[in-house]
XYZ file of C-alpha atoms in Angstrom:
669
model
C -0.542 -43.191 17.477
C 0.576 -39.615 16.895
C -3.008 -38.467 16.326
C -4.195 -40.211 19.489
C -1.473 -38.495 21.488
C -2.511 -35.113 20.101
C -6.114 -35.761 21.088
C -5.167 -36.844 24.614
C -2.957 -33.801 25.145
C -5.629 -31.486 23.804
C -8.263 -33.119 26.010
C -6.118 -32.480 29.063
C -5.648 -28.879 27.956
C -9.396 -28.430 27.479
C -10.066 -29.792 30.941
C -7.532 -27.418 32.471
C -9.083 -24.447 30.697
C -12.601 -25.382 31.787
C -11.528 -25.868 35.387
C -9.734 -22.530 35.324
C -12.838 -20.844 33.991
C -15.079 -22.355 36.659
C -12.709 -21.260 39.400
C -13.328 -17.648 38.435
C -17.136 -18.005 38.328
C -16.846 -17.712 34.561
C -20.153 -17.412 32.711
C -19.847 -17.952 28.962
C -22.097 -15.973 26.672
C -22.884 -17.804 23.463
C -25.510 -18.292 20.791
C -26.322 -21.937 20.383
C -29.195 -23.622 18.593
C -29.178 -27.055 17.070
C -29.617 -28.158 13.499
C -28.916 -31.097 11.218
C -25.577 -29.459 10.499
C -24.052 -26.831 12.798
C -21.769 -23.950 11.816
C -19.506 -22.316 14.368
C -19.021 -18.554 14.433
C -16.277 -16.343 15.871
C -16.781 -12.581 16.133
C -15.067 -9.716 18.031
C -18.279 -8.891 19.877
C -16.294 -7.125 22.586
C -13.172 -5.085 22.063
C -10.044 -6.169 23.889
C -9.870 -4.989 27.471
C -7.215 -2.877 29.094
C -4.902 -4.116 31.822
C -6.102 -7.376 33.399
C -9.513 -7.330 31.710
C -9.892 -9.793 28.858
C -12.817 -7.987 27.235
C -13.716 -4.331 26.865
C -16.701 -2.420 25.528
C -19.138 -3.803 22.966
C -17.867 -3.594 19.386
C -20.990 -2.202 17.742
C -20.020 -2.556 14.072
C -17.467 -5.341 13.711
C -19.000 -7.347 16.516
C -22.780 -7.043 16.757
C -23.458 -6.263 13.094
C -21.302 -9.109 11.803
C -22.792 -11.564 14.301
C -26.303 -10.607 13.213
C -25.216 -10.921 9.572
C -24.403 -14.592 10.164
C -27.756 -15.168 11.870
C -29.484 -13.349 9.003
C -27.730 -15.569 6.423
C -28.597 -18.754 8.354
C -32.263 -17.695 8.469
C -32.291 -17.054 4.718
C -30.670 -20.406 3.897
C -33.051 -22.332 6.140
C -35.983 -20.685 4.323
C -34.553 -21.494 0.880
C -35.926 -24.836 -0.319
C -33.441 -24.962 -3.204
C -30.355 -24.765 -0.983
C -29.701 -27.713 1.344
C -33.279 -28.996 0.982
C -34.477 -30.940 3.987
C -31.488 -29.805 6.042
C -31.644 -27.285 8.869
C -28.507 -25.347 9.762
C -27.753 -24.611 13.407
C -25.162 -22.260 14.892
C -22.740 -22.018 17.770
C -21.419 -18.448 17.998
C -18.711 -17.300 20.432
C -16.974 -14.028 21.303
C -13.217 -13.591 20.678
C -12.915 -10.293 22.614
C -10.531 -9.204 19.821
C -7.727 -11.315 21.356
C -6.044 -14.317 19.760
C -5.385 -16.123 23.055
C -8.956 -15.648 24.246
C -10.277 -16.776 20.859
C -8.219 -19.971 21.039
C -9.645 -20.716 24.459
C -13.184 -20.164 23.177
C -12.608 -22.307 20.083
C -11.983 -25.370 22.211
C -15.786 -25.577 22.375
C -15.824 -26.415 18.669
C -13.620 -29.492 19.103
C -15.239 -30.856 22.247
C -17.529 -33.037 20.129
C -14.492 -34.731 18.614
C -12.946 -35.232 22.050
C -15.951 -36.459 24.009
C -18.225 -38.115 21.458
C -18.873 -41.798 22.268
C -19.832 -44.426 19.718
C -23.426 -45.034 20.870
C -23.615 -48.354 18.992
C -21.316 -49.891 21.609
C -23.849 -49.315 24.392
C -27.371 -50.780 24.582
C -30.197 -50.214 27.037
C -32.078 -53.113 28.756
C -34.949 -52.671 26.311
C -32.601 -53.220 23.385
C -32.363 -49.577 22.274
C -29.075 -47.771 21.818
C -27.830 -45.431 24.508
C -28.221 -41.698 23.963
C -25.326 -39.531 25.050
C -26.564 -36.822 27.437
C -25.507 -33.211 26.864
C -23.320 -34.146 23.938
C -21.665 -31.103 22.363
C -22.709 -30.003 18.900
C -20.612 -31.434 16.097
C -19.304 -28.534 14.000
C -19.403 -28.864 10.203
C -17.367 -25.686 9.701
C -16.437 -22.401 11.363
C -17.134 -18.863 10.123
C -14.402 -16.540 11.409
C -12.368 -15.067 12.850
C -12.120 -11.398 12.176
C -8.543 -10.411 13.046
C -5.728 -12.310 11.327
C -4.022 -13.117 14.625
C -7.243 -14.754 15.811
C -7.724 -16.747 12.608
C -4.148 -18.021 12.707
C -4.483 -19.336 16.252
C -7.869 -20.903 15.557
C -6.714 -22.418 12.242
C -3.836 -24.159 14.016
C -6.378 -25.792 16.321
C -9.108 -26.652 13.821
C -6.716 -28.310 11.365
C -5.961 -30.980 13.988
C -9.617 -32.010 13.834
C -10.128 -31.435 10.094
C -12.712 -28.685 10.595
C -13.010 -26.276 7.612
C -12.811 -22.574 8.393
C -13.859 -19.517 6.350
C -12.851 -16.025 7.466
C -14.737 -12.923 6.362
C -12.048 -10.380 7.297
C -8.605 -11.924 7.998
C -6.195 -10.732 5.316
C -2.730 -11.757 6.552
C -0.592 -13.204 3.749
C 0.530 -15.975 6.117
C -2.886 -17.603 5.843
C -2.259 -18.373 2.154
C 0.325 -20.971 3.190
C -1.575 -24.219 2.642
C 1.224 -26.290 4.180
C 0.297 -24.759 7.544
C -3.321 -23.645 7.164
C -4.704 -26.440 5.030
C -8.323 -26.091 6.214
C -8.538 -22.307 5.960
C -10.316 -20.219 3.312
C -11.541 -16.617 3.192
C -13.894 -14.455 1.191
C -11.370 -11.584 1.262
C -7.996 -11.283 -0.517
C -4.589 -11.426 1.237
C -2.840 -8.237 2.330
C -0.140 -8.176 -0.341
C -2.748 -6.859 -2.803
C -3.603 -4.078 -0.376
C 0.080 -3.335 0.255
C 0.623 -2.989 -3.488
C -2.333 -0.608 -3.781
C -0.984 1.586 -0.955
C 2.482 1.740 -2.535
C 0.958 2.764 -5.867
C -0.909 5.609 -4.150
C 2.397 6.917 -2.745
C 4.078 6.683 -6.139
C 1.126 8.441 -7.789
C 1.635 11.520 -5.582
C 5.452 11.219 -5.637
C 5.662 10.633 -1.878
C 9.093 9.033 -1.654
C 9.844 9.463 2.058
C 7.218 8.196 4.513
C 6.855 6.778 8.017
C 4.901 3.664 8.993
C 3.020 2.465 12.062
C 1.807 -1.122 12.495
C -0.087 -3.076 15.112
C 1.837 -5.884 16.724
C 0.556 -9.221 15.500
C 0.075 -10.975 12.202
C -2.193 -8.413 10.553
C -0.031 -5.365 11.197
C 3.428 -6.911 11.003
C 2.942 -9.021 7.882
C 0.967 -6.221 6.239
C 3.618 -3.565 6.805
C 6.317 -6.024 5.737
C 4.494 -6.543 2.430
C 4.090 -2.767 2.037
C 7.785 -2.085 2.664
C 8.668 -4.657 0.012
C 6.409 -2.920 -2.516
C 7.789 0.480 -1.454
C 11.390 -0.587 -2.102
C 10.442 -1.701 -5.614
C 9.257 1.874 -6.258
C 12.251 3.630 -4.604
C 10.140 4.801 -1.670
C 12.070 5.155 1.588
C 10.889 4.546 5.134
C 11.868 7.356 7.500
C 10.872 5.466 10.658
C 8.844 2.322 11.284
C 6.904 2.097 14.548
C 4.811 -0.583 16.234
C 2.174 -0.275 18.917
C 1.880 -3.066 21.430
C -0.912 -5.311 22.548
C -1.006 -3.638 25.969
C -3.375 -0.929 24.711
C -1.607 1.626 26.956
C -1.644 5.314 25.969
C 2.104 5.596 26.459
C 2.703 3.214 23.560
C 0.753 5.439 21.164
C 2.288 8.641 22.541
C 5.781 7.254 21.933
C 4.850 6.370 18.365
C 3.690 9.946 17.670
C 6.877 11.350 19.237
C 8.983 9.225 16.887
C 6.958 10.342 13.874
C 7.536 13.983 14.809
C 11.300 13.363 14.769
C 11.075 13.007 10.976
C 9.486 16.321 9.895
C 10.084 15.734 6.171
C 8.023 12.525 6.284
C 4.624 14.209 6.240
C 2.846 11.047 5.060
C 2.305 8.160 7.501
C 1.249 4.687 6.352
C -0.902 2.724 8.813
C -1.379 -1.049 8.876
C -3.286 -1.234 12.138
C -6.272 -2.793 13.804
C -9.257 -0.529 14.301
C -8.834 -0.086 18.066
C -5.126 0.704 17.665
C -5.908 3.246 14.941
C -8.413 5.024 17.166
C -5.866 5.307 19.985
C -3.135 6.553 17.628
C -5.389 9.346 16.337
C -6.172 10.294 19.933
C -2.427 10.467 20.682
C -1.859 12.654 17.600
C -4.589 14.947 18.914
C -2.843 15.219 22.288
C 0.383 16.298 20.552
C -1.441 18.473 18.006
C 0.377 16.505 15.299
C -0.676 16.839 11.670
C 0.038 14.113 9.113
C -1.473 12.800 5.921
C -2.599 9.283 6.806
C -2.628 6.425 4.288
C -4.462 3.567 6.002
C -5.330 -0.053 5.325
C -8.748 -1.653 5.710
C -8.141 -1.812 9.458
C -9.320 1.812 9.315
C -11.356 1.548 6.133
C -14.469 3.728 6.225
C -15.403 3.330 9.888
C -16.970 6.290 11.656
C -16.185 4.917 15.123
C -12.419 5.162 14.544
C -12.374 8.922 13.903
C -15.048 9.910 16.415
C -13.741 12.804 18.524
C -10.591 13.168 16.371
C -12.126 14.098 13.041
C -9.875 17.131 12.511
C -6.802 14.933 12.992
C -8.077 12.376 10.463
C -9.147 15.035 7.938
C -7.580 14.438 4.517
C -6.730 10.787 5.207
C -6.762 8.287 2.348
C -8.028 4.856 3.374
C -8.602 1.537 1.658
C -11.566 -0.770 2.064
C -12.444 -4.004 0.349
C -14.866 -3.317 -2.469
C -18.313 -4.408 -1.392
C -21.935 -3.485 -1.815
C -24.468 -2.843 0.950
C -27.019 -5.572 1.573
C -30.362 -3.762 1.694
C -32.145 -6.829 3.045
C -29.786 -6.851 6.018
C -30.502 -3.165 6.697
C -34.193 -3.944 6.943
C -33.508 -6.933 9.216
C -31.093 -5.127 11.547
C -33.245 -2.018 11.896
C -36.153 -4.194 13.014
C -34.228 -5.571 16.013
C -34.872 -4.403 19.578
C -33.975 -5.820 23.003
C -37.564 -6.975 23.261
C -37.658 -9.117 20.107
C -34.048 -10.320 19.891
C -33.718 -12.854 22.684
C -31.343 -15.177 20.812
C -28.476 -12.665 20.984
C -27.255 -12.395 24.621
C -25.043 -9.391 23.765
C -27.773 -7.311 22.146
C -28.994 -5.684 25.357
C -25.456 -4.539 26.184
C -25.150 -3.176 22.658
C -28.462 -1.318 22.999
C -27.531 0.296 26.306
C -24.123 1.354 25.000
C -25.469 2.724 21.733
C -28.256 4.808 23.269
C -26.470 5.576 26.570
C -29.343 4.291 28.679
C -30.227 1.447 31.037
C -32.775 -1.299 30.387
C -32.948 -2.246 34.073
C -33.469 1.229 35.560
C -31.251 0.263 38.508
C -28.599 2.833 37.784
C -30.098 6.205 38.614
C -27.110 7.972 37.041
C -28.129 6.654 33.621
C -31.500 7.342 32.054
C -33.947 4.513 31.475
C -34.186 3.311 27.868
C -37.268 4.601 26.136
C -39.141 1.743 24.482
C -39.657 3.937 21.447
C -35.927 3.892 20.679
C -35.042 2.151 17.442
C -32.244 1.663 14.948
C -32.723 3.780 11.844
C -30.770 5.498 9.099
C -29.917 8.429 11.369
C -28.010 6.293 13.894
C -26.969 3.291 11.820
C -24.673 2.585 8.873
C -23.999 -0.886 7.552
C -20.515 -2.177 8.376
C -18.363 -2.608 5.277
C -17.725 -6.357 5.576
C -21.318 -7.511 6.103
C -21.336 -8.776 2.518
C -18.249 -10.923 3.185
C -19.815 -12.472 6.303
C -22.934 -13.417 4.341
C -20.822 -14.741 1.451
C -18.803 -16.894 3.875
C -21.952 -18.496 5.314
C -23.364 -19.100 1.841
C -20.042 -20.554 0.621
C -20.144 -23.136 3.411
C -23.802 -23.860 2.632
C -23.120 -24.319 -1.095
C -20.222 -26.672 -0.322
C -22.451 -28.783 1.951
C -25.241 -28.610 -0.633
C -22.980 -29.962 -3.379
C -21.746 -32.682 -1.054
C -25.348 -33.614 -0.232
C -26.172 -33.962 -3.931
C -23.103 -36.170 -4.403
C -23.259 -38.511 -1.396
C -27.045 -38.434 -0.861
C -28.349 -38.688 -4.445
C -31.667 -40.361 -3.702
C -32.977 -38.151 -0.940
C -33.512 -34.513 -0.065
C -32.822 -35.275 3.563
C -29.518 -35.604 5.384
C -28.354 -39.148 4.721
C -26.141 -41.227 7.011
C -23.070 -40.484 4.876
C -23.232 -36.818 5.920
C -23.980 -37.295 9.593
C -20.282 -37.798 10.247
C -18.516 -35.363 7.946
C -15.051 -35.831 6.531
C -13.696 -32.295 6.923
C -10.854 -32.885 4.482
C -13.315 -33.960 1.805
C -15.606 -31.008 2.525
C -12.729 -28.544 2.217
C -10.810 -29.880 -0.790
C -13.563 -31.436 -2.908
C -16.384 -28.986 -2.304
C -15.495 -25.765 -0.486
C -12.550 -24.727 -2.677
C -14.642 -25.452 -5.778
C -17.703 -23.344 -4.970
C -18.610 -20.766 -7.584
C -21.856 -18.857 -7.178
C -23.378 -15.431 -7.635
C -23.268 -13.446 -4.420
C -26.677 -13.256 -2.739
C -28.557 -9.965 -2.304
C -26.537 -8.123 -4.937
C -27.932 -4.867 -6.351
C -28.971 -4.836 -10.035
C -25.818 -2.942 -11.048
C -23.537 -5.726 -9.722
C -24.994 -8.738 -11.473
C -21.567 -10.214 -12.207
C -20.408 -10.508 -8.576
C -19.052 -14.041 -8.193
C -17.959 -15.760 -4.992
C -15.122 -18.225 -5.470
C -11.713 -19.155 -4.057
C -8.340 -19.492 -5.741
C -5.993 -22.439 -5.199
C -4.875 -20.932 -1.876
C -8.411 -20.451 -0.589
C -8.220 -16.660 -1.041
C -10.871 -14.278 -2.323
C -10.565 -11.840 -5.229
C -8.592 -8.597 -4.657
C -10.600 -5.427 -5.276
C -10.397 -2.258 -3.137
C -12.238 1.035 -2.893
C -10.184 4.142 -2.035
C -11.753 6.702 0.321
C -10.868 10.241 1.372
C -11.997 11.574 4.774
C -13.620 14.920 3.933
C -15.621 17.789 5.369
C -18.901 18.763 3.699
C -21.686 21.039 4.892
C -20.525 21.055 8.495
C -20.066 17.280 8.660
C -17.140 14.879 8.262
C -17.623 11.822 6.060
C -15.840 9.352 3.779
C -15.956 9.965 0.029
C -14.982 7.356 -2.533
C -12.200 8.762 -4.733
C -11.115 5.705 -6.683
C -10.549 1.996 -6.920
C -7.715 -0.505 -7.153
C -8.131 -3.663 -9.232
C -4.636 -4.660 -10.410
C -4.130 -0.977 -11.331
C -4.918 2.284 -9.523
C -7.663 4.673 -10.623
C -8.104 7.982 -8.741
C -10.258 11.083 -9.185
C -7.727 13.642 -7.959
C -10.029 16.629 -8.429
C -12.376 15.643 -5.583
C -9.685 14.908 -2.966
C -9.560 17.190 0.082
C -6.170 17.735 1.741
C -5.537 18.839 5.305
C -3.333 21.725 4.091
C -5.497 22.725 1.083
C -2.895 21.444 -1.414
C -1.190 18.163 -2.208
C 1.391 17.611 0.558
C 5.019 16.795 -0.177
C 6.785 13.972 1.581
C 10.410 13.861 0.445
C 13.691 13.620 2.313
C 15.415 16.211 0.083
C 14.123 18.959 -2.175
C 14.410 18.385 -5.942
C 17.641 19.610 -7.535
C 17.759 22.541 -9.974
C 18.086 21.759 -13.720
C 21.850 22.390 -13.610
C 22.490 20.275 -10.482
C 23.216 16.604 -9.904
C 22.232 14.486 -6.898
C 24.964 13.304 -4.568
C 23.293 10.394 -2.755
C 23.858 9.798 0.934
C 25.316 6.382 1.819
C 22.648 3.724 2.365
C 19.700 5.972 1.467
C 18.165 6.329 -1.991
C 15.814 9.143 -0.952
C 18.214 11.676 0.594
C 20.784 13.632 -1.409
C 22.839 16.842 -1.716
C 22.510 18.947 -4.877
C 25.849 19.846 -6.562
C 25.971 22.294 -9.544
C 27.552 21.104 -12.795
C 30.426 23.123 -14.328
C 29.589 25.423 -17.253
C 31.184 23.025 -19.741
C 29.414 19.890 -18.355
C 26.071 18.266 -19.155
C 23.817 15.968 -17.041
C 24.203 12.382 -18.247
C 21.600 11.387 -15.624
C 20.326 12.865 -12.368
C 23.458 11.652 -10.564
C 26.289 12.471 -13.057
C 27.804 15.579 -14.700
C 30.136 14.879 -17.690
C 32.621 17.182 -19.480
C 31.574 17.920 -23.071
C 35.211 17.864 -24.255
C 37.339 20.167 -26.444
C 35.398 22.127 -29.040
C 31.983 21.175 -27.584
C 29.465 22.954 -25.343
C 26.346 21.796 -23.398
C 22.867 22.499 -24.766
C 20.531 24.863 -22.943
C 18.710 21.986 -21.193
C 22.033 20.292 -20.285
C 20.916 16.968 -21.761
C 23.661 16.739 -24.427
C 26.510 18.635 -26.123
C 26.971 20.222 -29.557
C 30.066 21.050 -31.679
C 31.200 24.665 -31.538
C 31.376 26.205 -35.081
C 34.905 27.103 -36.319
C 35.124 30.870 -36.931
C 37.845 32.859 -38.749
C 38.667 36.545 -38.894
C 37.645 37.967 -42.246
C 39.215 41.028 -43.857
C 36.112 43.100 -43.255
C 35.731 42.034 -39.602
C 36.283 44.627 -36.917
C 38.843 42.296 -35.329
C 40.954 42.572 -38.527
C 40.635 46.316 -39.159
C 42.252 47.294 -35.867
C 45.518 45.342 -36.212
C 45.840 46.331 -39.904
C 45.474 49.985 -39.040
C 48.102 49.727 -36.321
C 50.496 47.957 -38.666
C 50.055 50.599 -41.354
C 50.982 53.349 -38.932
C 54.426 51.890 -38.559
C 57.199 52.302 -41.099
C 58.900 49.881 -43.418
C 62.588 50.192 -43.612
C 64.358 48.499 -46.431
C 68.054 48.685 -46.894
C 68.766 48.311 -50.526
C 72.321 47.562 -51.490
C 71.781 48.103 -55.142
C 70.473 50.962 -57.261
C 68.031 49.099 -59.400
C 66.397 45.756 -59.712
C 65.931 43.943 -62.914
C 62.469 43.271 -64.292
C 62.855 39.603 -63.499
C 63.312 40.436 -59.834
C 59.980 42.259 -59.723
C 58.295 39.333 -61.381
C 59.718 36.947 -58.813
C 58.616 39.149 -55.916
C 55.144 39.523 -57.400
C 54.770 35.770 -57.815
C 55.768 35.200 -54.203
C 53.470 37.885 -52.866
C 50.311 37.118 -54.911
C 49.330 33.771 -53.221
C 49.774 35.232 -49.770
C 47.576 38.203 -50.617
C 44.950 35.837 -52.052
C 44.864 33.757 -48.855
C 44.712 36.810 -46.626
C 41.904 38.423 -48.552
C 39.768 35.527 -49.748
C 40.587 32.234 -47.934
C 41.775 32.990 -44.404
C 40.741 29.526 -43.175
C 43.612 28.006 -45.183
C 46.188 29.869 -43.186
C 48.485 27.938 -40.883
C 46.665 25.932 -38.179
C 48.425 27.582 -35.312
C 47.016 30.932 -36.382
C 43.341 29.835 -36.362
C 40.976 31.470 -33.889
C 39.557 28.948 -31.364
C 36.555 29.328 -29.064
C 36.786 26.864 -26.231
C 36.024 26.773 -22.581
C 39.120 28.768 -21.746
C 38.632 31.493 -24.389
C 35.146 32.463 -25.475
C 36.018 35.846 -27.051
C 37.942 36.175 -30.279
C 40.860 38.413 -29.453
C 43.594 36.646 -31.386
C 44.745 37.861 -34.790
C 46.909 36.195 -37.377
C 50.061 37.777 -38.603
C 49.519 36.032 -41.873
C 46.463 38.265 -42.311
C 47.163 41.536 -40.650
C 50.668 41.949 -39.287
C 54.068 42.388 -40.793
C 56.267 39.413 -41.544
C 60.040 39.650 -41.887
C 61.615 37.974 -44.902
C 65.197 37.464 -45.905
C 65.186 38.276 -49.658
C 68.208 38.264 -51.954
C 68.372 41.382 -54.177
C 69.826 41.005 -57.651
C 71.649 44.077 -58.891
C 72.273 45.145 -62.438
C 75.623 43.549 -62.572
C 74.278 40.214 -61.476
C 75.874 40.642 -58.072
C 73.834 39.377 -55.272
C 73.545 41.598 -52.260
C 71.761 40.968 -48.918
C 68.544 42.846 -48.446
C 66.364 42.821 -45.361
C 62.767 43.681 -46.201
C 59.892 44.294 -43.857
C 56.682 43.718 -45.767
C 53.039 43.805 -44.863
């Protein structure tokens, strides 16, 4: 009952959309040719329009090239007798105009067969034959697309209601890995959290700890920058400011973003998770403000020439990521053979041709030159778009899934049996599509181990090339400087920087060796440097600790050592001075008796001998209070000990001849 209600509501919605389109004299451009099994295709053939316009200019690389890549793959499969033998694949390709809402509206064409198909067995003609439904829509076995993540998310929500499998060749939003919501979605590319991790590792590699970010509104930019910020926090990288550019495609939005970036002058590195058209407009805005940054960009920028055209000096030194892929030489040959005169199946190709060569095929516009028939696509005006391989792999993955299903449910024939004429999309997706494992077609000899397969979430394998936008021999171009595959590998020596040296991007300058960081509240990247005291060492970069009594910090301030105990020796200069001064004085002894007995001299000698021994030979055994200390308050030995070098007063009884004891005060050295 619930499913029937969904179908009825969707049918009413489809009817409303179709009526709305007809009211505006809407003419749909599409590529449509029948086959035993039909694959749908969604491509951003036009860029998004500005203002009230749904569609803008022709997207030469991500639109036309990718569309032709699907047609090329279909042609190759139909010629291959070992793949889907006896089965011809058809296509139904539509334009998304780089907008999720427009793409959803277009995708309703893919489900019309499920909404309007009538069971022909219930109707019979007078001659006994079954009725044939007139103008019945093509039943879609699976959909290849979309390109942008926001488009794929909208389309996936629709296709899952009708159990139609979908394979994207470019959508990388992490949201699409959620199989509880997108249970008929797969992709030949990895999710963005791998890319976000790679970008964070690049920042850590160059010690860029304070950066700004700009993201496109929508699932690709917002989820991508969210994943990056998570990875950045794990590496103690701070975000100075985080900006978003809207879907309106208005210059003011990009100008405001550049103004905000300029408010953080210490954040010289800017991380971009943006769609290609947004990136192009942001670079143009930076040019208007003469702003200079080091850009770190996702595969939304990648290695596309069209993004930097006219703003090459602003993009110079940028580091960009692109999914690792190899060029398909067979596609180059195919695409370069196309002209408006031999490519009638692509209704957008003439518009592409006129835009690319800035000419008119109709010769009605006298302000534009007429297209010379000798014009052609060649290596001087063409470069293969980076995701062509993923488009071809997506088409082949669907074909291999259908091929394996054919072998299973149609074991006794090479034709399409009745069991496959009405496909169970859930079975196709879970039992066959997610289990495909094949060598990528058209691989160069050096990449013989390239395998196409999906993980449990329907995602592709994560592998990225790292590019640097450089200037060589009077021409700007992208140069591969490394790769990310779980870990980062960079060739630093070949990188070109906009300021001729590795830029710094830190909130605060590093502290001196004798300074500690006093962190600012709520910010792990900004600090004030405070010098340690002379008697303190650095326990860590944030703490100075007192070495304590009798200890002193090492030269590198990493620890403390015990100060050696030092004593004044008889021959030391510090002892000679006080002794000399003492000797210059006089010793006055009042003797109350004429003579002293021999025993008295012996007693005095015995008392005096140990003291002389200590003074001369073992000064360290003198009383503790008379030791010389070197601590943080007194680093120069100026103290002397009276036990060594000054006079001491003694009260000594003097024994006279008669045995009478008299008082005697003696001052002795």
